[in-house]
Coordinates of C-alpha atoms and ligand atoms in Angstrom, one line a residue:
M8 CA 16.7 -49.2 37.0
E9 CA 19.1 -47.9 39.6
K10 CA 22.3 -48.4 39.3
R11 CA 23.3 -47.3 43.0
P12 CA 23.9 -49.5 45.4
L13 CA 22.4 -48.7 48.6
S14 CA 24.5 -51.5 50.6
N15 CA 27.7 -49.6 49.3
A16 CA 28.8 -46.5 51.0
A17 CA 31.5 -46.2 49.1
W18 CA 29.4 -46.5 45.7
W19 CA 31.3 -43.5 44.1
K20 CA 34.3 -45.4 43.9
D21 CA 33.2 -48.0 41.2
A22 CA 31.6 -45.5 39.5
V23 CA 32.8 -43.2 36.4
V24 CA 31.6 -40.1 35.9
Y25 CA 31.5 -38.0 32.7
Q26 CA 31.7 -33.7 33.2
I27 CA 29.3 -31.6 31.2
Y28 CA 30.2 -27.6 31.0
P29 CA 26.5 -26.9 30.0
R30 CA 27.8 -23.7 28.3
S31 CA 29.1 -25.7 25.4
F32 CA 27.5 -29.3 25.4
M33 CA 24.1 -28.9 23.6
D34 CA 22.0 -25.6 22.5
S35 CA 18.2 -26.4 22.6
N36 CA 17.0 -23.3 21.2
G37 CA 19.5 -21.9 18.5
D38 CA 20.7 -18.6 21.0
G39 CA 24.1 -20.0 20.5
I40 CA 24.4 -21.1 24.4
G41 CA 24.0 -24.7 25.6
D42 CA 21.6 -24.7 27.8
L43 CA 20.0 -27.7 30.4
N44 CA 17.3 -29.0 27.5
G45 CA 20.2 -29.6 25.5
I46 CA 21.6 -32.0 27.3
R47 CA 18.5 -34.0 28.2
A48 CA 18.5 -34.1 24.4
K49 CA 21.4 -36.4 24.7
L50 CA 20.8 -38.5 27.7
D51 CA 20.4 -41.9 25.2
Y52 CA 24.1 -41.0 24.3
L53 CA 25.3 -40.7 28.3
Q54 CA 23.6 -43.9 28.8
E55 CA 25.0 -45.5 25.7
L56 CA 28.5 -44.6 26.3
G57 CA 27.9 -46.2 29.9
V58 CA 28.6 -43.4 32.3
D59 CA 27.2 -43.4 36.0
V60 CA 27.5 -40.1 37.3
V61 CA 27.1 -36.5 35.2
W62 CA 29.5 -33.7 37.2
L63 CA 27.2 -30.6 35.8
S64 CA 29.8 -27.7 35.5
P65 CA 27.9 -24.4 37.3
H66 CA 24.4 -24.0 36.3
F67 CA 23.5 -21.2 39.1
D68 CA 22.5 -17.6 38.3
S69 CA 25.7 -15.5 37.2
P70 CA 26.8 -12.5 35.4
N71 CA 29.4 -15.2 33.9
A72 CA 32.4 -13.1 34.7
D73 CA 34.3 -16.7 35.1
N74 CA 31.8 -19.2 33.0
G75 CA 29.6 -19.3 35.8
Y76 CA 32.3 -19.8 38.2
D77 CA 31.2 -16.6 39.9
I78 CA 27.6 -17.3 41.0
R79 CA 24.9 -14.4 41.7
D80 CA 22.1 -17.4 43.3
Y81 CA 22.9 -20.4 44.3
R82 CA 19.2 -21.4 44.1
Q83 CA 18.8 -20.5 40.9
V84 CA 19.1 -21.7 37.5
M85 CA 21.2 -19.6 35.2
A86 CA 18.7 -17.8 33.1
E87 CA 20.5 -18.8 29.8
F88 CA 20.5 -22.8 30.4
G89 CA 16.8 -22.6 31.3
S90 CA 14.6 -22.5 34.7
M91 CA 14.2 -24.3 37.9
A92 CA 11.7 -26.7 35.9
D93 CA 14.0 -27.8 33.3
F94 CA 16.6 -28.7 36.1
D95 CA 14.2 -31.2 37.6
H96 CA 13.3 -32.7 34.2
L97 CA 17.3 -33.2 33.5
L98 CA 17.7 -34.7 37.2
A99 CA 14.6 -36.8 36.6
G100 CA 15.8 -37.9 32.8
L101 CA 19.2 -38.9 34.1
K102 CA 17.9 -40.8 37.2
A103 CA 15.4 -42.5 34.8
R104 CA 18.9 -43.9 33.2
G105 CA 20.4 -44.6 36.3
I106 CA 22.6 -42.2 36.1
Q107 CA 23.7 -40.4 39.5
L108 CA 24.3 -36.5 38.8
I109 CA 27.1 -34.3 41.2
I110 CA 26.7 -30.5 40.5
D111 CA 29.7 -27.8 41.0
L112 CA 29.3 -26.2 44.5
V113 CA 31.7 -23.2 44.3
V114 CA 31.8 -21.6 47.5
N115 CA 35.6 -20.3 48.0
H116 CA 34.1 -17.0 46.7
S117 CA 30.5 -15.6 45.0
S118 CA 30.1 -13.0 42.6
D119 CA 30.3 -9.3 43.2
E120 CA 26.7 -9.1 42.1
H121 CA 25.7 -11.8 45.0
A122 CA 23.0 -10.4 47.7
W123 CA 25.3 -11.1 50.0
F124 CA 28.3 -8.7 48.7
Q125 CA 25.8 -5.9 47.7
Q126 CA 25.0 -5.8 51.5
S127 CA 28.4 -6.6 52.4
R128 CA 29.9 -3.9 50.1
Q129 CA 27.1 -0.8 51.7
S130 CA 29.0 0.4 54.8
R131 CA 31.7 -1.2 57.4
D132 CA 28.7 -2.1 60.4
N133 CA 26.4 -4.0 57.6
P134 CA 25.3 -7.1 59.4
Y135 CA 26.8 -9.0 55.8
R136 CA 30.1 -6.9 56.1
D137 CA 31.9 -10.0 57.8
Y138 CA 30.3 -12.2 54.6
Y139 CA 33.3 -10.9 53.4
I140 CA 36.9 -10.4 53.9
W141 CA 37.4 -6.5 54.2
R142 CA 40.9 -5.0 55.4
D143 CA 42.0 -1.3 55.5
P144 CA 44.8 -0.4 53.5
V145 CA 48.8 -0.7 54.4
D146 CA 50.6 1.8 53.5
G147 CA 48.4 3.3 51.6
G148 CA 48.8 0.1 49.1
P149 CA 47.0 -3.1 49.2
P150 CA 47.1 -5.1 53.0
N151 CA 49.6 -7.9 51.5
N152 CA 51.1 -9.1 48.3
Y153 CA 48.9 -11.7 47.5
P154 CA 48.0 -12.2 44.1
S155 CA 44.8 -13.0 42.1
F156 CA 45.3 -16.3 39.2
F157 CA 43.4 -14.0 36.8
G158 CA 46.5 -11.4 36.7
G159 CA 47.0 -8.5 39.7
S160 CA 46.6 -8.1 43.1
A161 CA 44.5 -10.0 44.9
W162 CA 43.1 -7.4 46.8
Q163 CA 40.3 -4.7 45.5
W164 CA 40.2 -1.3 46.7
D165 CA 36.7 0.0 47.5
A166 CA 36.2 3.5 47.8
H167 CA 33.1 3.6 49.0
T168 CA 33.9 2.1 52.7
G169 CA 37.8 3.1 52.3
Q170 CA 38.8 -0.9 52.4
Y171 CA 40.0 -3.5 50.6
Y172 CA 38.7 -6.9 49.7
L173 CA 39.8 -9.9 48.8
H174 CA 39.6 -12.0 45.8
Y175 CA 41.7 -14.9 45.0
F176 CA 40.5 -14.9 41.3
A177 CA 39.0 -12.2 39.2
T178 CA 37.7 -8.8 40.9
K179 CA 34.5 -10.0 40.1
Q180 CA 34.7 -12.8 42.6
P181 CA 35.1 -12.0 46.4
D182 CA 36.2 -14.5 48.7
L183 CA 33.6 -15.7 51.1
N184 CA 35.0 -15.1 54.9
W185 CA 34.6 -18.8 56.6
E186 CA 35.5 -17.9 59.5
N187 CA 31.6 -16.6 60.3
P188 CA 29.7 -19.1 61.1
A189 CA 27.1 -17.8 59.8
V190 CA 28.7 -18.2 55.9
R191 CA 29.4 -21.7 56.5
H192 CA 25.5 -22.8 57.8
E193 CA 24.4 -20.8 54.5
V194 CA 26.8 -22.9 52.9
Y195 CA 25.0 -25.9 54.2
E196 CA 21.8 -24.4 53.5
V197 CA 22.5 -24.3 50.0
M198 CA 23.5 -27.6 50.1
R199 CA 20.9 -29.0 51.6
F200 CA 18.4 -27.2 49.0
W201 CA 20.2 -29.1 45.4
L202 CA 20.5 -32.4 48.0
D203 CA 17.1 -32.2 49.0
K204 CA 16.2 -31.7 45.1
G205 CA 17.9 -35.2 44.7
V206 CA 21.3 -34.8 43.4
A207 CA 24.2 -37.0 44.8
G208 CA 26.5 -34.6 46.0
F209 CA 29.1 -32.0 44.7
R210 CA 32.4 -30.9 43.0
M211 CA 33.7 -28.9 45.6
D212 CA 35.6 -25.5 43.8
V213 CA 39.3 -25.0 45.3
I214 CA 37.5 -26.4 48.5
P215 CA 41.0 -26.0 50.1
F216 CA 41.3 -22.5 49.5
I217 CA 38.4 -21.8 52.4
S218 CA 40.2 -20.9 55.3
K219 CA 42.9 -18.2 55.2
Q220 CA 46.0 -17.8 56.8
D221 CA 46.1 -16.0 60.4
G222 CA 46.7 -12.8 60.2
L223 CA 47.0 -12.9 56.3
P224 CA 50.8 -12.5 56.7
N225 CA 52.7 -11.5 53.4
L226 CA 53.8 -14.5 50.8
P227 CA 57.5 -15.3 50.7
P228 CA 58.5 -14.3 47.9
E229 CA 59.6 -18.1 46.8
H230 CA 55.4 -18.7 46.7
L231 CA 54.9 -15.4 44.9
A232 CA 54.3 -17.4 40.9
H233 CA 52.3 -20.1 42.7
P234 CA 50.6 -18.8 45.9
E235 CA 48.1 -22.1 45.7
A236 CA 50.0 -23.9 48.6
V237 CA 49.7 -20.8 50.7
Y238 CA 46.3 -20.3 49.9
A239 CA 45.5 -24.2 50.4
S240 CA 46.7 -24.7 53.8
G241 CA 44.5 -22.5 55.9
P242 CA 44.8 -23.6 59.3
R243 CA 40.9 -24.2 60.0
V244 CA 40.1 -26.0 56.5
H245 CA 39.8 -29.7 57.8
Q246 CA 37.6 -28.1 60.6
Y247 CA 35.4 -27.0 58.4
L248 CA 35.0 -29.5 56.0
Q249 CA 35.0 -32.4 58.7
D250 CA 32.3 -29.9 60.1
M251 CA 30.3 -30.1 56.8
H252 CA 30.6 -33.3 56.6
R253 CA 29.0 -34.0 59.8
E254 CA 26.5 -31.7 58.9
V255 CA 25.4 -32.3 55.4
L256 CA 27.8 -35.2 53.4
A257 CA 27.3 -37.9 56.0
P258 CA 23.5 -37.0 56.8
Y259 CA 22.7 -37.5 53.1
G260 CA 24.9 -40.0 52.1
A261 CA 26.5 -37.8 49.7
V262 CA 29.3 -37.5 47.7
A263 CA 31.9 -35.2 47.8
V264 CA 35.4 -34.7 45.2
G265 CA 37.6 -31.8 46.0
E266 CA 39.5 -30.0 43.6
A267 CA 42.8 -30.2 45.4
F268 CA 44.5 -27.1 43.7
G269 CA 47.6 -26.4 45.7
V270 CA 47.2 -29.5 47.7
D271 CA 50.8 -31.4 48.1
F272 CA 50.9 -35.3 48.3
A273 CA 51.9 -35.3 52.1
A274 CA 48.3 -33.5 52.9
A275 CA 45.9 -35.1 50.6
P276 CA 45.4 -37.7 52.8
L277 CA 44.4 -35.9 55.2
F278 CA 41.4 -34.6 52.9
T279 CA 40.5 -37.7 51.8
D280 CA 41.1 -40.5 54.4
A281 CA 37.8 -42.1 55.1
R282 CA 38.1 -42.1 58.8
R283 CA 38.7 -38.6 59.3
G284 CA 35.5 -37.8 57.8
E285 CA 35.8 -35.0 55.1
L286 CA 35.8 -35.3 51.4
S287 CA 35.2 -38.7 49.0
M288 CA 38.7 -38.5 46.9
V289 CA 39.9 -35.2 45.0
F290 CA 41.4 -34.3 42.0
H291 CA 45.5 -33.5 42.1
F292 CA 47.0 -31.2 39.8
D293 CA 50.5 -33.2 39.5
I294 CA 49.6 -34.6 36.2
V295 CA 47.1 -31.7 34.3
R296 CA 50.5 -29.3 35.3
L297 CA 53.3 -31.7 34.8
D298 CA 54.2 -30.0 31.6
R299 CA 53.2 -26.3 32.6
D300 CA 54.2 -23.2 34.6
N301 CA 51.4 -21.6 35.1
W302 CA 50.7 -20.4 31.3
R303 CA 53.7 -21.4 30.0
K304 CA 54.6 -24.5 28.5
I305 CA 57.4 -26.8 30.0
P306 CA 59.2 -29.8 28.8
W307 CA 58.0 -33.7 31.0
T308 CA 58.9 -36.7 30.2
L309 CA 57.2 -40.4 30.7
P310 CA 59.1 -40.9 34.2
Q311 CA 58.0 -38.0 35.5
L312 CA 54.4 -38.6 34.4
K313 CA 54.5 -41.7 35.7
A314 CA 56.4 -41.3 39.0
V315 CA 53.6 -38.9 39.7
Y316 CA 51.3 -42.0 39.2
T317 CA 52.6 -43.7 41.4
R318 CA 52.6 -40.9 44.5
I319 CA 48.8 -40.3 43.7
D320 CA 48.1 -44.1 44.2
Q321 CA 49.9 -43.8 47.2
T322 CA 47.8 -40.9 48.3
G323 CA 45.5 -42.6 48.0
G324 CA 46.3 -45.4 50.8
S325 CA 43.8 -48.2 51.9
H326 CA 41.7 -45.3 53.6
G327 CA 41.5 -42.7 50.8
W328 CA 40.6 -42.6 47.2
N329 CA 41.1 -40.3 44.0
A330 CA 39.6 -38.9 40.8
A331 CA 42.1 -40.0 37.8
F332 CA 41.4 -37.2 34.7
L333 CA 43.4 -35.7 32.0
G334 CA 41.2 -33.3 31.1
N335 CA 38.2 -30.7 32.4
H336 CA 37.2 -27.1 31.4
D337 CA 40.7 -26.0 32.8
N338 CA 42.7 -27.6 30.8
P339 CA 43.9 -28.4 27.2
R340 CA 42.6 -31.0 25.7
A341 CA 44.0 -34.4 26.8
V342 CA 44.7 -35.6 22.8
S343 CA 46.9 -32.4 22.6
H344 CA 48.2 -32.4 26.3
F345 CA 49.1 -35.5 26.3
G346 CA 48.4 -38.2 23.2
D347 CA 49.4 -36.9 19.7
D348 CA 46.8 -35.1 18.0
R349 CA 48.8 -35.3 14.7
P350 CA 45.8 -37.4 11.9
A351 CA 48.2 -40.4 12.0
W352 CA 48.1 -40.7 15.7
R353 CA 45.1 -38.8 17.1
A354 CA 42.6 -41.4 17.2
L355 CA 45.5 -44.6 18.7
S356 CA 46.5 -42.0 21.1
A357 CA 43.1 -40.7 22.4
K358 CA 42.3 -44.8 23.0
A359 CA 46.1 -44.8 25.2
L360 CA 44.7 -42.0 27.1
A361 CA 41.1 -43.6 27.7
T362 CA 42.9 -47.0 28.6
L363 CA 45.0 -45.2 31.2
T364 CA 42.1 -42.7 32.7
L365 CA 39.9 -46.1 32.9
T366 CA 42.2 -48.5 34.3
Q367 CA 43.4 -46.5 37.2
R368 CA 42.5 -47.5 41.1
A369 CA 40.4 -43.8 41.4
T370 CA 37.0 -43.1 39.9
P371 CA 37.6 -42.2 36.4
F372 CA 36.5 -38.6 35.6
L373 CA 35.7 -37.8 31.2
Y374 CA 35.4 -34.5 30.3
Q375 CA 32.7 -33.6 27.3
G376 CA 34.4 -34.7 24.0
D377 CA 37.4 -36.9 25.1
E378 CA 35.7 -39.5 24.2
L379 CA 35.8 -38.2 21.0
G380 CA 39.6 -37.1 20.7
M381 CA 38.5 -33.5 20.4
A382 CA 41.7 -31.7 19.6
N383 CA 42.8 -28.0 21.0
Y384 CA 41.5 -25.0 18.8
P385 CA 44.2 -24.0 15.9
F386 CA 44.0 -20.0 18.1
E387 CA 46.3 -17.2 16.6
R388 CA 45.2 -14.3 18.4
I389 CA 44.0 -13.0 21.0
E390 CA 40.5 -11.9 20.4
Q391 CA 39.4 -15.5 19.5
Y392 CA 39.4 -16.2 23.3
D393 CA 37.2 -15.7 25.9
D394 CA 38.4 -16.6 29.1
V395 CA 39.1 -14.5 32.2
E396 CA 42.3 -15.5 33.2
V397 CA 43.7 -15.2 29.4
K398 CA 42.6 -11.6 29.4
G399 CA 43.6 -11.1 32.9
N400 CA 47.1 -12.2 32.0
W401 CA 47.4 -10.6 29.1
R402 CA 46.7 -6.9 30.7
M403 CA 49.3 -8.0 33.3
L404 CA 52.1 -9.0 31.2
V405 CA 52.1 -8.4 28.0
E406 CA 50.1 -4.7 27.8
T407 CA 53.0 -4.0 30.1
G408 CA 55.9 -4.7 28.4
Q409 CA 56.6 -7.4 30.7
V410 CA 55.9 -10.8 28.3
P411 CA 56.1 -10.8 24.1
A412 CA 52.8 -10.9 22.4
A413 CA 54.0 -13.6 20.5
E414 CA 55.7 -15.4 23.2
Y415 CA 52.4 -15.6 25.2
L416 CA 50.5 -16.3 22.6
A417 CA 52.8 -19.2 21.5
H418 CA 52.7 -20.6 25.1
L419 CA 48.5 -20.5 25.3
R420 CA 48.4 -22.3 22.4
E421 CA 49.5 -25.4 24.2
T422 CA 47.9 -24.0 27.8
S423 CA 44.5 -22.1 27.5
R424 CA 41.4 -23.6 29.4
D425 CA 39.7 -22.1 25.9
H426 CA 40.8 -25.3 24.3
A427 CA 38.3 -27.3 26.3
R428 CA 35.9 -24.9 26.1
T429 CA 34.5 -25.1 22.2
P430 CA 31.4 -26.3 21.5
M431 CA 30.7 -30.3 21.6
Q432 CA 31.3 -31.4 18.3
W433 CA 27.8 -34.0 17.9
S434 CA 27.9 -33.8 13.4
A435 CA 28.9 -32.6 10.5
D436 CA 26.1 -30.4 10.2
A437 CA 26.6 -26.7 10.5
H438 CA 28.3 -25.8 13.6
A439 CA 28.9 -29.2 14.6
G440 CA 25.1 -29.9 15.2
F441 CA 25.7 -27.3 18.7
T442 CA 23.6 -25.1 17.6
T443 CA 21.0 -23.9 14.8
G444 CA 22.5 -20.1 15.8
T445 CA 25.9 -18.7 16.1
P446 CA 28.0 -20.1 18.9
W447 CA 29.2 -18.4 21.8
L448 CA 33.0 -19.7 21.0
A449 CA 34.1 -20.7 17.9
V450 CA 33.5 -24.5 16.9
N451 CA 37.0 -26.7 15.8
P452 CA 37.3 -26.6 12.3
D453 CA 38.1 -29.8 12.4
Y454 CA 34.5 -31.2 13.6
P455 CA 33.6 -32.7 10.2
D456 CA 35.9 -35.5 10.4
W457 CA 35.6 -35.9 14.1
N458 CA 32.4 -35.7 15.6
A459 CA 29.5 -38.3 17.5
A460 CA 28.0 -38.8 14.4
A461 CA 30.5 -40.6 12.9
Q462 CA 31.7 -42.1 15.8
T463 CA 28.9 -44.0 17.0
A464 CA 28.3 -45.3 13.9
D465 CA 31.8 -46.5 13.7
P466 CA 32.8 -49.4 15.9
Q467 CA 36.5 -49.3 15.8
S468 CA 36.2 -45.0 16.8
I469 CA 37.5 -43.8 20.0
Y470 CA 33.9 -43.4 21.4
H471 CA 33.2 -47.3 21.3
H472 CA 37.3 -48.0 23.5
H473 CA 35.9 -46.0 25.7
R474 CA 32.4 -48.0 25.6
R475 CA 34.3 -51.1 25.7
L476 CA 36.7 -49.7 28.9
L477 CA 33.4 -48.9 31.1
A478 CA 31.7 -52.5 30.0
L479 CA 35.5 -54.2 31.2
R480 CA 35.8 -51.5 34.4
R481 CA 32.2 -52.6 35.6
S482 CA 32.9 -55.8 34.9
T483 CA 36.4 -56.2 36.5
P484 CA 36.8 -55.4 40.1
A485 CA 40.6 -55.6 40.1
L486 CA 41.1 -52.9 37.5
V487 CA 38.6 -50.7 40.0
H488 CA 39.5 -51.7 43.6
G489 CA 43.0 -53.3 42.8
A490 CA 46.5 -52.8 44.2
Y491 CA 48.5 -50.9 41.8
Q492 CA 52.2 -51.1 40.7
D493 CA 54.3 -49.6 37.8
I494 CA 56.5 -52.3 36.6
D495 CA 58.9 -50.0 34.8
P496 CA 59.3 -46.7 35.9
A497 CA 62.4 -45.5 34.3
H498 CA 61.4 -46.8 30.3
P499 CA 61.3 -43.8 28.6
Q500 CA 58.2 -45.1 26.4
V501 CA 56.4 -47.7 28.0
F502 CA 54.2 -47.6 30.5
A503 CA 53.6 -50.6 32.2
Y504 CA 51.7 -51.8 35.5
T505 CA 49.3 -54.2 37.2
R506 CA 46.4 -54.1 38.7
T507 CA 46.1 -56.9 41.6
L508 CA 43.1 -58.4 43.3
G509 CA 42.9 -62.0 45.0
E510 CA 44.6 -63.9 42.5
H511 CA 43.1 -61.6 39.5
A512 CA 45.5 -59.9 38.0
Y513 CA 45.8 -57.4 35.1
L514 CA 49.1 -55.6 32.9
V515 CA 48.2 -52.4 31.1
L516 CA 50.9 -51.9 28.4
L517 CA 50.9 -48.3 27.0
N518 CA 53.2 -46.8 24.0
F519 CA 53.7 -43.9 24.7
G520 CA 55.5 -43.1 21.0
T521 CA 55.1 -43.2 17.4
E522 CA 57.8 -46.3 17.2
A523 CA 57.4 -49.7 17.0
L524 CA 59.2 -51.3 19.8
R525 CA 60.0 -54.6 21.2
Y526 CA 58.9 -55.2 24.8
A527 CA 60.2 -57.9 27.2
L528 CA 57.7 -58.3 30.2
P529 CA 60.2 -57.4 33.4
G530 CA 60.2 -59.6 36.3
G531 CA 59.4 -63.0 34.5
L532 CA 56.1 -61.9 33.6
R533 CA 53.8 -63.9 31.1
V534 CA 50.7 -63.2 29.5
A535 CA 47.6 -64.9 29.9
E536 CA 45.0 -63.2 27.0
A537 CA 44.6 -59.6 25.8
V538 CA 40.9 -58.8 26.8
L539 CA 41.4 -55.2 25.3
D540 CA 43.3 -53.3 23.1
N541 CA 43.2 -50.1 21.1
G542 CA 43.8 -51.5 17.6
A543 CA 47.1 -50.6 17.0
G544 CA 48.7 -53.8 16.3
D545 CA 48.8 -57.1 17.0
T546 CA 48.2 -58.3 20.3
A547 CA 50.9 -61.4 21.8
A548 CA 49.9 -64.9 22.5
A549 CA 49.0 -66.8 25.8
G550 CA 52.4 -67.2 27.6
A551 CA 54.6 -64.8 25.8
S552 CA 57.1 -62.6 27.5
Q553 CA 57.6 -60.1 25.0
V554 CA 55.3 -58.5 23.4
L555 CA 55.6 -56.3 20.1
L556 CA 54.7 -52.7 20.7
A557 CA 52.9 -50.7 17.7
P558 CA 52.9 -47.0 18.1
W559 CA 50.6 -46.1 20.2
Q560 CA 49.2 -49.2 20.9
A561 CA 47.4 -50.0 23.9
T562 CA 46.3 -53.5 25.8
V563 CA 45.0 -54.5 28.8
Y564 CA 46.2 -58.3 29.1
R565 CA 44.9 -61.1 32.1
L566 CA 48.1 -61.9 33.8
Ligands
LIG613 O1 39.6 -23.7 38.7 C1 41.0 -24.0 40.1 C2 42.8 -22.9 39.6 O2 42.6 -22.7 39.8 C3 42.8 -23.6 38.2 O3 42.4 -24.9 37.5 C4 42.2 -22.5 37.6 O4 41.8 -22.6 35.8 C5 43.4 -21.2 36.9 O5 43.9 -21.8 36.2 C6 44.4 -20.8 38.3 O6 45.4 -20.3 37.1 C7 38.3 -23.8 39.6 C8 37.4 -23.7 38.3 O7 37.7 -25.0 37.6 C9 37.8 -22.6 37.3 O8 36.9 -23.2 36.1 C10 37.8 -21.6 38.0 O9 37.6 -20.4 37.2 C11 37.9 -21.5 39.3 O10 38.0 -22.2 40.3 C12 37.9 -19.7 40.0 O11 36.5 -20.7 40.6
LIG614 CA1 20.3 -22.1 24.5

C-alpha cells in the first residue's frame, strides 16, 4: 500500500520521519557494526510505530573519519553496512510497507580519499584541482583565520603542491568547490543516481555552507567562536539551491530537508519559501543549541525555549515549512537534554517531549531510540568516546592546557554527540540484542530496563505513547497544519499552546517540571475533552477552565 498521495505535492508535510544511524541500529552479522540487513530485519517495528519516512544517515563508502559524513564514493554502499543489493532490498522492503526513504546528501565536503581529491592533490594543473578550494600561504601561514569545527585551523597544508586546502570539518573532509560548475553537475548526477533507485529525497548536510565568501576574508573576531553564521551566508547559496531544485528536485518531485546550521531566523524563509524553489524544509539549531555554547553546557529556561518555538513557527510562515526535532546523531539524548532522565521522571518526561514534537506545525523527525526514552551514556573517561569532534577539541583545548580535562569531561557528559550513537536497545539480551559480537561503541548499561522488547509489550510505555501520538496526528489535520499559538509565553513551568484549523481547535498542555500545579487557562479558554494524555495524572472534565497538572503531565485537549 502506497501512503504517498500523488495528488499532494507537499505530502511530506503530513509525514513523520524516523532517523536511522545505521552504525548503531542493528547488526545482522555479528561484527558489532549495524548494517542494512539489520535495518531490514526491523522494518515491522518501524511499520508498527507508524512512521511514514525513514531518513538514513550516510550509508556510502567511507573511511569513517566522521562515521560516514566523509564520503569516498557517492555511488557505493559502505562495505561494513552491506552491498548495493542489500540497499535495494531495504528500499523495496520499506516501500512494501508504505514507508519512503530519504538519504543523506553530504556534498559540502567529501572524504580526502575520494577519487576527485586524490586527483586534485596531484598537481596544480590537474583537471580536478578546482574541485576543491586550494590557496597559497599568506605570510607563511594559512590563507585566513577560519577555524574548523573539529579543532584547529580550517586549512590543511599540502606539501606536495605547496598550497593549503579548506576543510570546515576534519582534515579528512576537504570542502568541495561549488564555484566550479563541474562540481555542481557531479552532485546532480549523484542525486539522480539515487532518485532513479526510488529514494524520495535527501537530508542535506550543512547545505548552507556550500557557497564560500568572496575572497575568503578573515572572520571578524566576534565570529571566531561561531563561524557558522559566516559559513552559512555565502553570496551564491540561494542560486546553487535554486539551480539544484530546477535541475533535480523539481523534476523528480523530491523532498529536501536542509540542515540549517548557522542560518538565522531572518534568512531561514529564503531557503524554505516554496515560491522560491529551494528546499522543502529546514532543521533550525536554536532549540538543540539553546543550552550550549559549542561543547559547553549553559543554563536555559522554559520561556526561552518557548520563544524559539514561536520564532521557528513564524519563519515557516504560510509559504515555508519546518522540521521539528529534539534529537539526532549530533546531540545528547532528548530525554536527558530537555526532559528529566532520573528514574521517577524519565518515562513521563520522554512522553511529554514526544507530545511536543508531534504536535508542531512542522514535520516531526524522531531519532532512533528516543521512542524508548534512551538516555545519555554515563561517560567518565576520554577513552570511552569515539567522536572525531570530541578528540579534536581534546587535542586543541585540553592537551594545550587551555581547558582542564575535568572541566571538558564534565561538559561532554552533557553535550557529546556520542550519547546518541550508542547502540539501539532492542532487548534485555546481551548487548541489548544489537549484536552477537562486540559492539563498536558501548551499549548503555541501562538496557535491561530500557529496551524495545519491554516497551512493545507494555501498552503504557513511551513506545506506545509515540504510536498513539502518530495515530492522532495522522487523523487530525489541525495538529499538522493548524495555526500555532503560544498562549502563555512567560510561564516558567507550563508550555501551553493551541493549534487551530478552521473550527477545529486543540490545546496542548505540558508541565515541564516535577511540581504539580493548578493551572488556570488563559483567555477564558475551556477544554472540551482530553484526546491524548501521558498518564502522569488525571485529565480535566469537559468545560473546565482550570487544570491540575501533575509533574511532567502532557495532555492534548480538544477545545
Ligand atoms: O553536522 C553539522 C554540524 O556542524 C554540527 O551539528 C556538528 O555536529 C558539530 O557539532 C559542529 O560543532 C553535520 C552532521 O550532522 C555531522 O554528523 C557531521 O559531523 C558534520 O555535518 C560534517 O559532515
Ligand atoms: Ca554488521
